[in-house]
GROMACS .gro file of C-alpha atoms in nm:
model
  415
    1UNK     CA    1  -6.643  -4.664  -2.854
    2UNK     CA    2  -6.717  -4.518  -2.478
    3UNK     CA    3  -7.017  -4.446  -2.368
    4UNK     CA    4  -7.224  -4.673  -2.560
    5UNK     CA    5  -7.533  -4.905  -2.398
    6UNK     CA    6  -7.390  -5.251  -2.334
    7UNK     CA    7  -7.690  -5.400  -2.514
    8UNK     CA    8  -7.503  -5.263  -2.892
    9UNK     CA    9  -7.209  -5.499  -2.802
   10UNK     CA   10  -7.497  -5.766  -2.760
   11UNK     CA   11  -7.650  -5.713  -3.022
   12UNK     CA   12  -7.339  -5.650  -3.260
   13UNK     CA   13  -7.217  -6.020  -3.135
   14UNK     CA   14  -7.565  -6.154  -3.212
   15UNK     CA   15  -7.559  -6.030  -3.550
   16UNK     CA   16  -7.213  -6.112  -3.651
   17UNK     CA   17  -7.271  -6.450  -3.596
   18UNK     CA   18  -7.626  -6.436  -3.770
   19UNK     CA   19  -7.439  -6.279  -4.084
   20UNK     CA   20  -7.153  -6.538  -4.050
   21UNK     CA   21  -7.419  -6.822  -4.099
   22UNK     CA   22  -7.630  -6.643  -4.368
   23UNK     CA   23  -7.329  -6.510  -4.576
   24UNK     CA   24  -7.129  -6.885  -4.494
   25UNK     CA   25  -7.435  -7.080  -4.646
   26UNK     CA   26  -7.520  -6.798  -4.976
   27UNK     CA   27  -7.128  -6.855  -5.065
   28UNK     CA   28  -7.189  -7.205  -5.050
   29UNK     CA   29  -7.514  -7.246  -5.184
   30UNK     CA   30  -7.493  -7.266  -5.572
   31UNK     CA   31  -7.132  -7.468  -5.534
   32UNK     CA   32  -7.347  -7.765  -5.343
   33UNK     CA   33  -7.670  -7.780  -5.541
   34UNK     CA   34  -7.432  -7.768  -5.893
   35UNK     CA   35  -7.190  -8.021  -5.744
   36UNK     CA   36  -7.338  -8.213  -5.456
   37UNK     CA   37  -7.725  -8.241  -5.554
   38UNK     CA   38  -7.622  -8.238  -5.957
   39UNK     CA   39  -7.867  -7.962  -5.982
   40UNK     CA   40  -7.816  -7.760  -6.357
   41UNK     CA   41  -7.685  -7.408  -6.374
   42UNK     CA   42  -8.047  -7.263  -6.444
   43UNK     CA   43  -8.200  -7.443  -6.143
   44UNK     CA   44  -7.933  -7.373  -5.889
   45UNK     CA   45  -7.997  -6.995  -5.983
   46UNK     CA   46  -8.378  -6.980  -5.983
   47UNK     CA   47  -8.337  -7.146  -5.638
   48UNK     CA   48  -8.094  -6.929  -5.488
   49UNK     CA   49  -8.204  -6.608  -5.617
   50UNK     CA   50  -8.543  -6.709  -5.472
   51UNK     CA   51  -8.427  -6.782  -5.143
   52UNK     CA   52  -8.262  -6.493  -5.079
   53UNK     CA   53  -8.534  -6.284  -5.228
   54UNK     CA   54  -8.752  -6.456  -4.990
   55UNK     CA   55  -8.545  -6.408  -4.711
   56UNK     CA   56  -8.526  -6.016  -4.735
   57UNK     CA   57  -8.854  -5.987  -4.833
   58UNK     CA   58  -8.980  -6.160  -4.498
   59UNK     CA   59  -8.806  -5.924  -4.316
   60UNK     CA   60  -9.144  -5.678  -4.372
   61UNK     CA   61  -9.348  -5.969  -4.218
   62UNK     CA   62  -9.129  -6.008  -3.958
   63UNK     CA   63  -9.158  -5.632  -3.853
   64UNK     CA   64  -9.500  -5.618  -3.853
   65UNK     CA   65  -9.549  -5.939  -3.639
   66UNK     CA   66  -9.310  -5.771  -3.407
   67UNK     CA   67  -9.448  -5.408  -3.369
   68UNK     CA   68  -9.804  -5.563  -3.401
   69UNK     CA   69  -9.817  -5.846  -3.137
   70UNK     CA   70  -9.470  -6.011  -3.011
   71UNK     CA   71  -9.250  -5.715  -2.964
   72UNK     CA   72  -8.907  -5.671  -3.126
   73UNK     CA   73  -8.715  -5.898  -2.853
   74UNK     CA   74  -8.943  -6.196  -2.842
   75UNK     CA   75  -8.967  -6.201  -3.239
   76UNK     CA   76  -8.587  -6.184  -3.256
   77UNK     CA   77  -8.571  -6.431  -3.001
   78UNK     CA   78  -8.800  -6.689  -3.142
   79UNK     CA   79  -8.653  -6.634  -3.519
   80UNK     CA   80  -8.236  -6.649  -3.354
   81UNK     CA   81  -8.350  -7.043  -3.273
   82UNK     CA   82  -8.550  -7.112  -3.550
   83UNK     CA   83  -8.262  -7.030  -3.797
   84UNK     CA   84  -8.007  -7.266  -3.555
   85UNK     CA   85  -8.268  -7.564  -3.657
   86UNK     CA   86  -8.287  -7.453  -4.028
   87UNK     CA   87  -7.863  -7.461  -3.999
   88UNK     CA   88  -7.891  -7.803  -3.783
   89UNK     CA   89  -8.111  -7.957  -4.072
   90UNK     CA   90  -7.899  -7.843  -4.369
   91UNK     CA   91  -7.593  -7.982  -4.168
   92UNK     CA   92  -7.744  -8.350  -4.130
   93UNK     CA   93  -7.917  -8.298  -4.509
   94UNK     CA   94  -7.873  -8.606  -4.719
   95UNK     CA   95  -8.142  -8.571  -4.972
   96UNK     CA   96  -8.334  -8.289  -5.120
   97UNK     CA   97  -8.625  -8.324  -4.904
   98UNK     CA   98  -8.396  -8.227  -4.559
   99UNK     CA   99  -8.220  -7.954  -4.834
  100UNK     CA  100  -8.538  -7.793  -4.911
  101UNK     CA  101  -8.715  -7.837  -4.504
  102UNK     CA  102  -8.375  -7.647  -4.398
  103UNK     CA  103  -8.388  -7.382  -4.630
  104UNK     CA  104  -8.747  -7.327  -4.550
  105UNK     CA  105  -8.659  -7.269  -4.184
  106UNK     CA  106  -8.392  -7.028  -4.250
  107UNK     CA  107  -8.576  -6.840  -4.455
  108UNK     CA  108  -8.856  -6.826  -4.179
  109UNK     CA  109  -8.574  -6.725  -3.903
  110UNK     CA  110  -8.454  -6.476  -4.113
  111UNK     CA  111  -8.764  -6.313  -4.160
  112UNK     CA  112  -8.822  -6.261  -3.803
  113UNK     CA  113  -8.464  -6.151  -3.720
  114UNK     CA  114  -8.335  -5.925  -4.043
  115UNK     CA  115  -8.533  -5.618  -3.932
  116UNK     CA  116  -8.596  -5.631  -3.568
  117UNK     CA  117  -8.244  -5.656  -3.454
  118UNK     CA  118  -8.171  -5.320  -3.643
  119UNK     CA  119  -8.481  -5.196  -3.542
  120UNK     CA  120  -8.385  -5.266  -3.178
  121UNK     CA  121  -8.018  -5.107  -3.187
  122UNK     CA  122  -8.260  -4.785  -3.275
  123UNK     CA  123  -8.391  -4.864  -2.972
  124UNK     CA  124  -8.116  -4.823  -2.688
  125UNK     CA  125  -8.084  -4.440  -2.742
  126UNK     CA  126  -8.311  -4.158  -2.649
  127UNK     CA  127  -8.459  -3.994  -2.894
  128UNK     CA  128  -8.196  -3.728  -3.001
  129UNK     CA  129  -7.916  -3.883  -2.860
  130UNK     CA  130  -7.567  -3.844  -3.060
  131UNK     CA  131  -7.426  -4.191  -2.940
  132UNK     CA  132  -7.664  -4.357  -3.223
  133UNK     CA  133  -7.453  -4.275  -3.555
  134UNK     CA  134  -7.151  -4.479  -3.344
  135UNK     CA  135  -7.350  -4.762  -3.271
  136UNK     CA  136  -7.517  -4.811  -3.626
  137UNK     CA  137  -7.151  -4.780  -3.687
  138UNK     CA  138  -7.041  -5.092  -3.444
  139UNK     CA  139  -7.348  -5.286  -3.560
  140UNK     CA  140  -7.264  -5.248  -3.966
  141UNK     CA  141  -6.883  -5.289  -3.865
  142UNK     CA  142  -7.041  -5.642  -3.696
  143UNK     CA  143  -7.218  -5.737  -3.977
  144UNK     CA  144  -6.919  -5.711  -4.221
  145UNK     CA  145  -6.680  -5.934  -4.007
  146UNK     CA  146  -6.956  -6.212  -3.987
  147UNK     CA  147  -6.938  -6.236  -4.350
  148UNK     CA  148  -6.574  -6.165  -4.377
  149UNK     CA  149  -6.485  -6.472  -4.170
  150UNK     CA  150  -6.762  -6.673  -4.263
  151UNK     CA  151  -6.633  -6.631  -4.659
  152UNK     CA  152  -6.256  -6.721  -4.530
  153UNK     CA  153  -6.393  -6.992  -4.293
  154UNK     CA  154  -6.677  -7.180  -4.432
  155UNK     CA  155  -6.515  -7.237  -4.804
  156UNK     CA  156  -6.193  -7.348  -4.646
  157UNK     CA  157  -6.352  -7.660  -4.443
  158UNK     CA  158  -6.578  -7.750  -4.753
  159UNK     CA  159  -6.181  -7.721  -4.956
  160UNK     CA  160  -6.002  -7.953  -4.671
  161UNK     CA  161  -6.305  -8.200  -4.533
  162UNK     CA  162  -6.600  -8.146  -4.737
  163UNK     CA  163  -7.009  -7.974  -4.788
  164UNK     CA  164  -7.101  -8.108  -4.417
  165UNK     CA  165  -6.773  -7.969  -4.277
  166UNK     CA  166  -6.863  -7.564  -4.411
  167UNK     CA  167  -7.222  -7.616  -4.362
  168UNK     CA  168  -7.144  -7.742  -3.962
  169UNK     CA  169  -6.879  -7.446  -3.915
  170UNK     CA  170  -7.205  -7.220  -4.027
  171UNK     CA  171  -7.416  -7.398  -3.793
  172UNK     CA  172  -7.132  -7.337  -3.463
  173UNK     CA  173  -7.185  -6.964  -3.557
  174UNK     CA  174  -7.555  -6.977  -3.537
  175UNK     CA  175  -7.548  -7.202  -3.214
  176UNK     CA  176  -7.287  -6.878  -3.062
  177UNK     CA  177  -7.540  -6.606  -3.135
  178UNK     CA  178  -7.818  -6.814  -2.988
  179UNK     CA  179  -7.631  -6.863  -2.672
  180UNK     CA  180  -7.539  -6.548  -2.628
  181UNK     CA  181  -7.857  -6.392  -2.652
  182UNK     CA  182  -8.063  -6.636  -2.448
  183UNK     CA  183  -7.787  -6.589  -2.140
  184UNK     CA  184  -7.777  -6.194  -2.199
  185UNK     CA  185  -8.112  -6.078  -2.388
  186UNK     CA  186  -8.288  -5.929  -2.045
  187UNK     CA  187  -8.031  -5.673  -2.063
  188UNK     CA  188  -8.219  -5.576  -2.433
  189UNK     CA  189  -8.546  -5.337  -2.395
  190UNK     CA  190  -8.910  -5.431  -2.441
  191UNK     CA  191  -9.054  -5.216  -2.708
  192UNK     CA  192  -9.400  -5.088  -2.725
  193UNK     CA  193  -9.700  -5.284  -2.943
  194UNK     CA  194  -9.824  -5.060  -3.239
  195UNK     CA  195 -10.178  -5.122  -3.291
  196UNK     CA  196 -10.202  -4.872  -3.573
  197UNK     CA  197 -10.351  -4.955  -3.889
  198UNK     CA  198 -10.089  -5.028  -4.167
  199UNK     CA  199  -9.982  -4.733  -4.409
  200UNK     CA  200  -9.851  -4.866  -4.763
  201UNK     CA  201  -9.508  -4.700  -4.831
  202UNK     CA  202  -9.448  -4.544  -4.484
  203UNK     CA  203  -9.648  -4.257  -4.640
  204UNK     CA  204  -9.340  -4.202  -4.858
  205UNK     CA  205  -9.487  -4.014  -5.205
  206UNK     CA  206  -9.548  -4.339  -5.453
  207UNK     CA  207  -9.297  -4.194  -5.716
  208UNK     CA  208  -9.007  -4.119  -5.480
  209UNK     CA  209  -9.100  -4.456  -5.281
  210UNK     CA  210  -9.048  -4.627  -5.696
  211UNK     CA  211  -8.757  -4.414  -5.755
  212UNK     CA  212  -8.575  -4.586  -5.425
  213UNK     CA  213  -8.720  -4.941  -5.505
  214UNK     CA  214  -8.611  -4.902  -5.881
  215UNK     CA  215  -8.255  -4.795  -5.749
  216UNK     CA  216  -8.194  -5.046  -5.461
  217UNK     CA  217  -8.323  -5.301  -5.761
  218UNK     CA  218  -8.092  -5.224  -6.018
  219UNK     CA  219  -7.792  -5.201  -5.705
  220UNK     CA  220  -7.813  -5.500  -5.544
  221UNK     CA  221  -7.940  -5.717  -5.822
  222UNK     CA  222  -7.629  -5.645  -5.980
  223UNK     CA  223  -7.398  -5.758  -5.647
  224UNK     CA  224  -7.620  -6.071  -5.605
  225UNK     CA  225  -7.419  -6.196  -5.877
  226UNK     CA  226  -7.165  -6.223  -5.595
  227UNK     CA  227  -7.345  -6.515  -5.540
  228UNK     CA  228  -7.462  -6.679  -5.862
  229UNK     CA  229  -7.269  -6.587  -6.192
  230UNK     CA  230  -6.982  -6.486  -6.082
  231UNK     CA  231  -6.859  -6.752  -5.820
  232UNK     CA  232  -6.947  -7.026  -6.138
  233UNK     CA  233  -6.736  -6.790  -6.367
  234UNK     CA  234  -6.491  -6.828  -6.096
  235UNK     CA  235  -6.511  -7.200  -6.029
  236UNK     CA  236  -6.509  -7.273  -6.433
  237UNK     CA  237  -6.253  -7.080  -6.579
  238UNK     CA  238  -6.052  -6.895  -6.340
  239UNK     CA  239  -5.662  -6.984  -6.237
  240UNK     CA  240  -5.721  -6.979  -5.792
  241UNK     CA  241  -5.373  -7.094  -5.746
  242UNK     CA  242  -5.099  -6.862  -5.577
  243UNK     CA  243  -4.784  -6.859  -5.387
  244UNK     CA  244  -4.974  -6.991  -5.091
  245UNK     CA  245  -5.129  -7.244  -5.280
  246UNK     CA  246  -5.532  -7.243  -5.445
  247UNK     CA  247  -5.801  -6.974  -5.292
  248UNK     CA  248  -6.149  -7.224  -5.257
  249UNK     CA  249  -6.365  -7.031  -5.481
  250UNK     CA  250  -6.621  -6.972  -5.176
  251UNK     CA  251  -6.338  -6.757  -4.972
  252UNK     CA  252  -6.273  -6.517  -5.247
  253UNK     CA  253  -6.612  -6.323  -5.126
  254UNK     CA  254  -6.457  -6.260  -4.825
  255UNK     CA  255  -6.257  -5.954  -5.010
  256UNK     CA  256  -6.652  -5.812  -5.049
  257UNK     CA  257  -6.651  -5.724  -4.668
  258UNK     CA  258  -6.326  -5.699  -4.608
  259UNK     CA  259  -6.349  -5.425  -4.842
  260UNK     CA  260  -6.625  -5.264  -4.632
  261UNK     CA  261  -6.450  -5.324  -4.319
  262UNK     CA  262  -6.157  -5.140  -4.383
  263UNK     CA  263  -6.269  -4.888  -4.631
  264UNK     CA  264  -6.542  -4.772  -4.454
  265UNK     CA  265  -6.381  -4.616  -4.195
  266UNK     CA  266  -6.168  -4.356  -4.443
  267UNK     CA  267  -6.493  -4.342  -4.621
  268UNK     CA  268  -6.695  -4.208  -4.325
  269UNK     CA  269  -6.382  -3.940  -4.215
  270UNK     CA  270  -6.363  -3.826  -4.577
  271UNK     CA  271  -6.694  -3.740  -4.571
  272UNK     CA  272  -6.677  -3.566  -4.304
  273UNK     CA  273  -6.436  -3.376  -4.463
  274UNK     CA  274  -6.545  -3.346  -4.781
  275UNK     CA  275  -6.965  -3.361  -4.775
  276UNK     CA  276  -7.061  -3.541  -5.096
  277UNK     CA  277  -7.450  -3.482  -5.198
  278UNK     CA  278  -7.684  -3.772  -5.213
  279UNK     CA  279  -7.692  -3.813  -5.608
  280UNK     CA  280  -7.335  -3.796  -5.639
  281UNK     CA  281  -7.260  -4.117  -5.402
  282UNK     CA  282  -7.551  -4.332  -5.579
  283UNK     CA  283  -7.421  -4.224  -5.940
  284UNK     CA  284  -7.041  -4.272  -5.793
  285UNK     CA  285  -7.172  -4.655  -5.660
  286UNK     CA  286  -7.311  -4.745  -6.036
  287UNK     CA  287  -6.952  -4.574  -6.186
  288UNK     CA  288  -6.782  -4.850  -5.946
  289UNK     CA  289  -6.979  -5.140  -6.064
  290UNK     CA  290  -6.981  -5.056  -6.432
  291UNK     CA  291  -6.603  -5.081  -6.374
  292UNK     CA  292  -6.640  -5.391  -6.209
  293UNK     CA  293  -6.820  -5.585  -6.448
  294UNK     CA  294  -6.649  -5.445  -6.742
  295UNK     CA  295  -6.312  -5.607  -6.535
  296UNK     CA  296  -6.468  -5.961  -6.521
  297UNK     CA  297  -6.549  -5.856  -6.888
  298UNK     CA  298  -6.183  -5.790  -6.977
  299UNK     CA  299  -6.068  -6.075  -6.774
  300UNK     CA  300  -6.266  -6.335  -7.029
  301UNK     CA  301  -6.018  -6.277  -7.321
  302UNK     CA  302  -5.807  -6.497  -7.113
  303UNK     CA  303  -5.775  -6.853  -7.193
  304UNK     CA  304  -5.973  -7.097  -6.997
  305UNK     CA  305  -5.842  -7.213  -6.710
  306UNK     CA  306  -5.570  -6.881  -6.687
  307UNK     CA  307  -5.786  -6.636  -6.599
  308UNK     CA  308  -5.583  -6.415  -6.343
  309UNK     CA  309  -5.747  -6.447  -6.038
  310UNK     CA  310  -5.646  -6.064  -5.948
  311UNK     CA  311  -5.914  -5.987  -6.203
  312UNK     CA  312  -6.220  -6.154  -5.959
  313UNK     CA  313  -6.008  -5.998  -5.695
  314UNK     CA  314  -5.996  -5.645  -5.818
  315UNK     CA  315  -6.377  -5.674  -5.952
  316UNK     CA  316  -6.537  -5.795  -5.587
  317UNK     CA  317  -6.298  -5.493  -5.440
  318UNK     CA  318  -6.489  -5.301  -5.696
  319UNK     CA  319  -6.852  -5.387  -5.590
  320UNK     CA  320  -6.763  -5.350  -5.204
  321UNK     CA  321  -6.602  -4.998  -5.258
  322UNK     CA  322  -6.963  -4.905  -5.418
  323UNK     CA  323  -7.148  -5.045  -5.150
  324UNK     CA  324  -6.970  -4.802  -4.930
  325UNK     CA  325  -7.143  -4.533  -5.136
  326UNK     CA  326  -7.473  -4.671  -5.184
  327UNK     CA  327  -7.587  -4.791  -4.888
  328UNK     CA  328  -7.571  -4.503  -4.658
  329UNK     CA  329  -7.714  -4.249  -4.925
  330UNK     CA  330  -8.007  -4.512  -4.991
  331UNK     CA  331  -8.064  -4.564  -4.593
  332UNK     CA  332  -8.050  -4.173  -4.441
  333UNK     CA  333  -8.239  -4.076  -4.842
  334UNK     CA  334  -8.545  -4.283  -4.713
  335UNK     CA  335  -8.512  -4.170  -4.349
  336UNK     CA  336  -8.555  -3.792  -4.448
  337UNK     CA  337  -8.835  -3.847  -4.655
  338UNK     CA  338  -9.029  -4.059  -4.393
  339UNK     CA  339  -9.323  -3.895  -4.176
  340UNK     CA  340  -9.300  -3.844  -3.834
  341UNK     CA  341  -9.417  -4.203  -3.667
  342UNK     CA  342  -9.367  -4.409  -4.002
  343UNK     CA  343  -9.024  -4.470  -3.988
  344UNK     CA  344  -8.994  -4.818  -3.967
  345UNK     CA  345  -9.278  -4.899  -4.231
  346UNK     CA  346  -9.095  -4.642  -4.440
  347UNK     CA  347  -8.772  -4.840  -4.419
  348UNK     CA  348  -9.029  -5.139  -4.534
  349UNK     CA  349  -8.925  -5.013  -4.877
  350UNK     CA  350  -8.517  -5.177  -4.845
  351UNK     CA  351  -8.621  -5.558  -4.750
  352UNK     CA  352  -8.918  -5.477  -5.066
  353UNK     CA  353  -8.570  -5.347  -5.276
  354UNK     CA  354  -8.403  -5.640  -5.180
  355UNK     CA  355  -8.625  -5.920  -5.293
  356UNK     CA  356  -8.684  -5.692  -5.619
  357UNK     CA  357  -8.295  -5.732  -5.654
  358UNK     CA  358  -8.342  -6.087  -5.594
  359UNK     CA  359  -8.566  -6.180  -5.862
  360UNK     CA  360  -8.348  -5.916  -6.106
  361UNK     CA  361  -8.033  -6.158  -6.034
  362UNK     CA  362  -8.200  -6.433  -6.067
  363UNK     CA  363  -8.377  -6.338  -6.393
  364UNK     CA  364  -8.012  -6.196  -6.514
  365UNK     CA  365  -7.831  -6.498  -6.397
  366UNK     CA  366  -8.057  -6.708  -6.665
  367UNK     CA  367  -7.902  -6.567  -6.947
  368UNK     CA  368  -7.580  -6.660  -6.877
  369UNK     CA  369  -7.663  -7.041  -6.912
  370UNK     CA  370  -7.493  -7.231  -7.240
  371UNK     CA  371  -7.329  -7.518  -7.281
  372UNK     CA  372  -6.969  -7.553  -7.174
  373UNK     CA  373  -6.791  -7.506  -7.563
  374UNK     CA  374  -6.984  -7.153  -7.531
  375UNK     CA  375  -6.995  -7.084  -7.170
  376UNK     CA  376  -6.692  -6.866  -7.194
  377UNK     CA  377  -6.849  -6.627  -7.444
  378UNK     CA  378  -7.171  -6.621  -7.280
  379UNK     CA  379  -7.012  -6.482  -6.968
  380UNK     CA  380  -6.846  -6.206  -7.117
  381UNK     CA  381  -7.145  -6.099  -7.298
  382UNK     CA  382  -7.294  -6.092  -6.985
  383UNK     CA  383  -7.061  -5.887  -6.776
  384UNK     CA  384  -7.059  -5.607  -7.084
  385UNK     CA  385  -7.383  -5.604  -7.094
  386UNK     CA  386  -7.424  -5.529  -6.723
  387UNK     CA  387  -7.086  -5.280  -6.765
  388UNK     CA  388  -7.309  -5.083  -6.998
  389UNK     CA  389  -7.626  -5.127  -6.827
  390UNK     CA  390  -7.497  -4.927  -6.452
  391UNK     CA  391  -7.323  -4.701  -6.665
  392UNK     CA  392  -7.640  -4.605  -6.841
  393UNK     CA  393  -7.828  -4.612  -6.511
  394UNK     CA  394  -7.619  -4.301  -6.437
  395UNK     CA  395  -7.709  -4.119  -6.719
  396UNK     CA  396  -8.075  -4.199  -6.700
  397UNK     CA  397  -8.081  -4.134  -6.294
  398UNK     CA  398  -7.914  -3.788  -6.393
  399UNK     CA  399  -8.211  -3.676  -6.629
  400UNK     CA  400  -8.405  -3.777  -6.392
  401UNK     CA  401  -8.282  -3.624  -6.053
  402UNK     CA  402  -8.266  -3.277  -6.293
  403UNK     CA  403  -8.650  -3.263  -6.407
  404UNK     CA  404  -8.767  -3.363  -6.002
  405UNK     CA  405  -8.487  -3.072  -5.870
  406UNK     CA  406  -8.623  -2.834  -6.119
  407UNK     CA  407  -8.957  -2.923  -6.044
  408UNK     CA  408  -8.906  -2.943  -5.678
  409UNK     CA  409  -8.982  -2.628  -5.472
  410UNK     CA  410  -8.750  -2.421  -5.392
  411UNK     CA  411  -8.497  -2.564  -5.096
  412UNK     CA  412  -8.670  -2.941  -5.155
  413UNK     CA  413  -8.435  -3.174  -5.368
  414UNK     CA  414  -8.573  -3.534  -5.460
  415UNK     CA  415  -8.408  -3.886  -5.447
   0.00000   0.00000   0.00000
């Protein structure tokens, strides 16, 4: 991409590597506490649905102790080496207590870096300037091979040489990022201190600000079983092994953003092409995942232990391709409603979404806990369930989007 500020490339590498840690340890997370800390299924769930909640939900902290008093650089600075100690701990972890201390500094690191970095690829272009829609483009394009490689990577070494081995190959990728932005970060600008007073919502309308919370909710609590439900299903009762011998469980999320890496470049020319309205791509995204789930559903007829693994395969496809759709429409949906000046609390409304999501997986991910005769059962109850439950989300999101369009004056359409 020509032409763009040589701080994006910066940035993009910073990020990578912050998403190959984050996405290296999530894939890994439930696996270690089931297996290596003989935590139970229920506990294992509660704790990783709450730290990633956490983690997203810091991210509004994080943006107000930037704009407020440290700027966006310094915060991202100070959270880029605070989340290389939280990765340092975990790697040395022996016992709970270091589990727990680590987890607690990456959550703090992530808070301070999740929205600033973003916030400061805004940054680098003039207000107006065309060049920005490219480099959001690098920077998501970034993001996506972090946690490509990281899935691939990290689940691999804990495979071949054990939990220390993928949690120290998460820690090198942390340790990169750091380097490179404490060697190259005075090439990144200083942004101005907003001494404003706080405005709840951005000054988005409450019942369009719900509407995009409810939404991003209902989404993403639904892919966080990436994470949870679905790499046990995986681990318990699917047949891994292929020509090339058995996939680690961990490195089959790696389709997720490989999925987004190559798709979402035919995604973004079709669209050009073709312009899809806002509704369509968010009921489109729930279509995909309703498909997804109902595969894993499908897939559970198998016999234990002979599960196809092109089912998992297919499904995680599935929940990238509607990521492609949801994402974007959720992201440039808030943007347009947001008042002039209040565009980054506005877009305090995704990390709020996120840890929402969290707390939905988590909550979800409970009631697919049995004991093993009935495990098998309780797993495809679960994925129909959640089939049935985004395909409903369509319907009820299409009443919905009708009454606020009719209602809506004339030339003003609502989320």
């Amino acid at each position: 991409m020509k032409g763009q500020p040589k701080a994006v490339y910066l940035l993009n590498f910073v990020s990578m590597w912050e998403r190959f840690s984050f996405h290296g340890l999530r894939g890994l997370l439930v696996l270690y506490m089931t297996q290596a800390l003989g935590f139970g299924d229920r506990s294992a769930f509660v704790i990783y649905a709450a730290f990633v909640a956490i983690s997203k939900l810091g991210g509004i902290a994080g943006g107000f102790l930037a704009d407020k008093y440290l700027g966006l650089k310094k915060t991202l600075e100070i959270g880029v080496w605070i989340l290389l100690s939280g990765h340092i701990v975990l790697y040395f972890a022996e016992n709970e207590t270091l589990f727990f201390a680590a987890l607690g500094l990456i959550v703090m690191g992530t808070a301070l870096f999740i929205s600033n970095i973003a916030a400061l690829v805004g940054l680098l272009y003039p207000k107006g300037d065309a060049r920005i829609e490219s480099g959001y483009t690098l920077y998501y394009t970034g993001i996506n091979v972090g946690s490509f490689f990281s899935a691939v990577l990290c689940g691999v070494m804990v495979h071949l040489y054990g939990w220390h081995a993928g949690f120290g190959v998460a820690s090198f990728g942390m340790l990169s990022g750091a380097i490179a932005l404490k060697y190259c970060g005075r090439m990144l600008p200083e942004s101005p201190r907003n001494r404003g007073s706080f405005q709840l919502l951005g000054g988005i309308p409450w019942k369009q600000a719900a509407k995009y919370m409810g939404l991003i909710m209902l989404f993403y609590g639904c892919e966080e079983q990436l994470g949870s439900t679905i790499v046990l299903f995986t681990e318990r009762f699917v047949d891994r092994q292929t020509f090339i011998g058995q996939i680690p469980t961990a490195s089959l999320g790696a389709i997720n953003p490989l999925t987004i890496m190559i798709g979402g470049p035919f995604v973004t020319a079709f669209l050009a092409r073709v312009p899809i309205s806002e509704s369509t791509k968010i009921k489109g995204s729930f279509l995909l995942l309703s498909l997804s789930f109902m595969t894993l559903a499908i897939s559970s007829f198998f016999p234990e232990k002979e599960i196809p693994v092109a089912f998992v395969m297919m499904a995680i496809m599935l929940i990238g391709m509607s990521e492609l759709l949801f994402g974007p429409a959720i992201f440039s949906g808030i943007s347009r409603l947001s008042p002039e000046g209040r565009a980054g609390s506005a877009m305090g409304l995704v990390p709020f979404g996120f840890f929402l999501a969290n707390f939905f997986a988590g909550a979800y991910s409970q009631t697919m806990v049995a004991e093993q005769e009935s495990l098998l059962l309780v797993y495809r109850t679960g994925f129909f369930v959640m089939a049935l439950g985004t395909l409903a989300v369509v319907g009820v999101y299409s009443v919905l989007r009708k009454n606020t369009d009719r209602k809506a004056p004339a030339g003003v359409k609502g989320v």
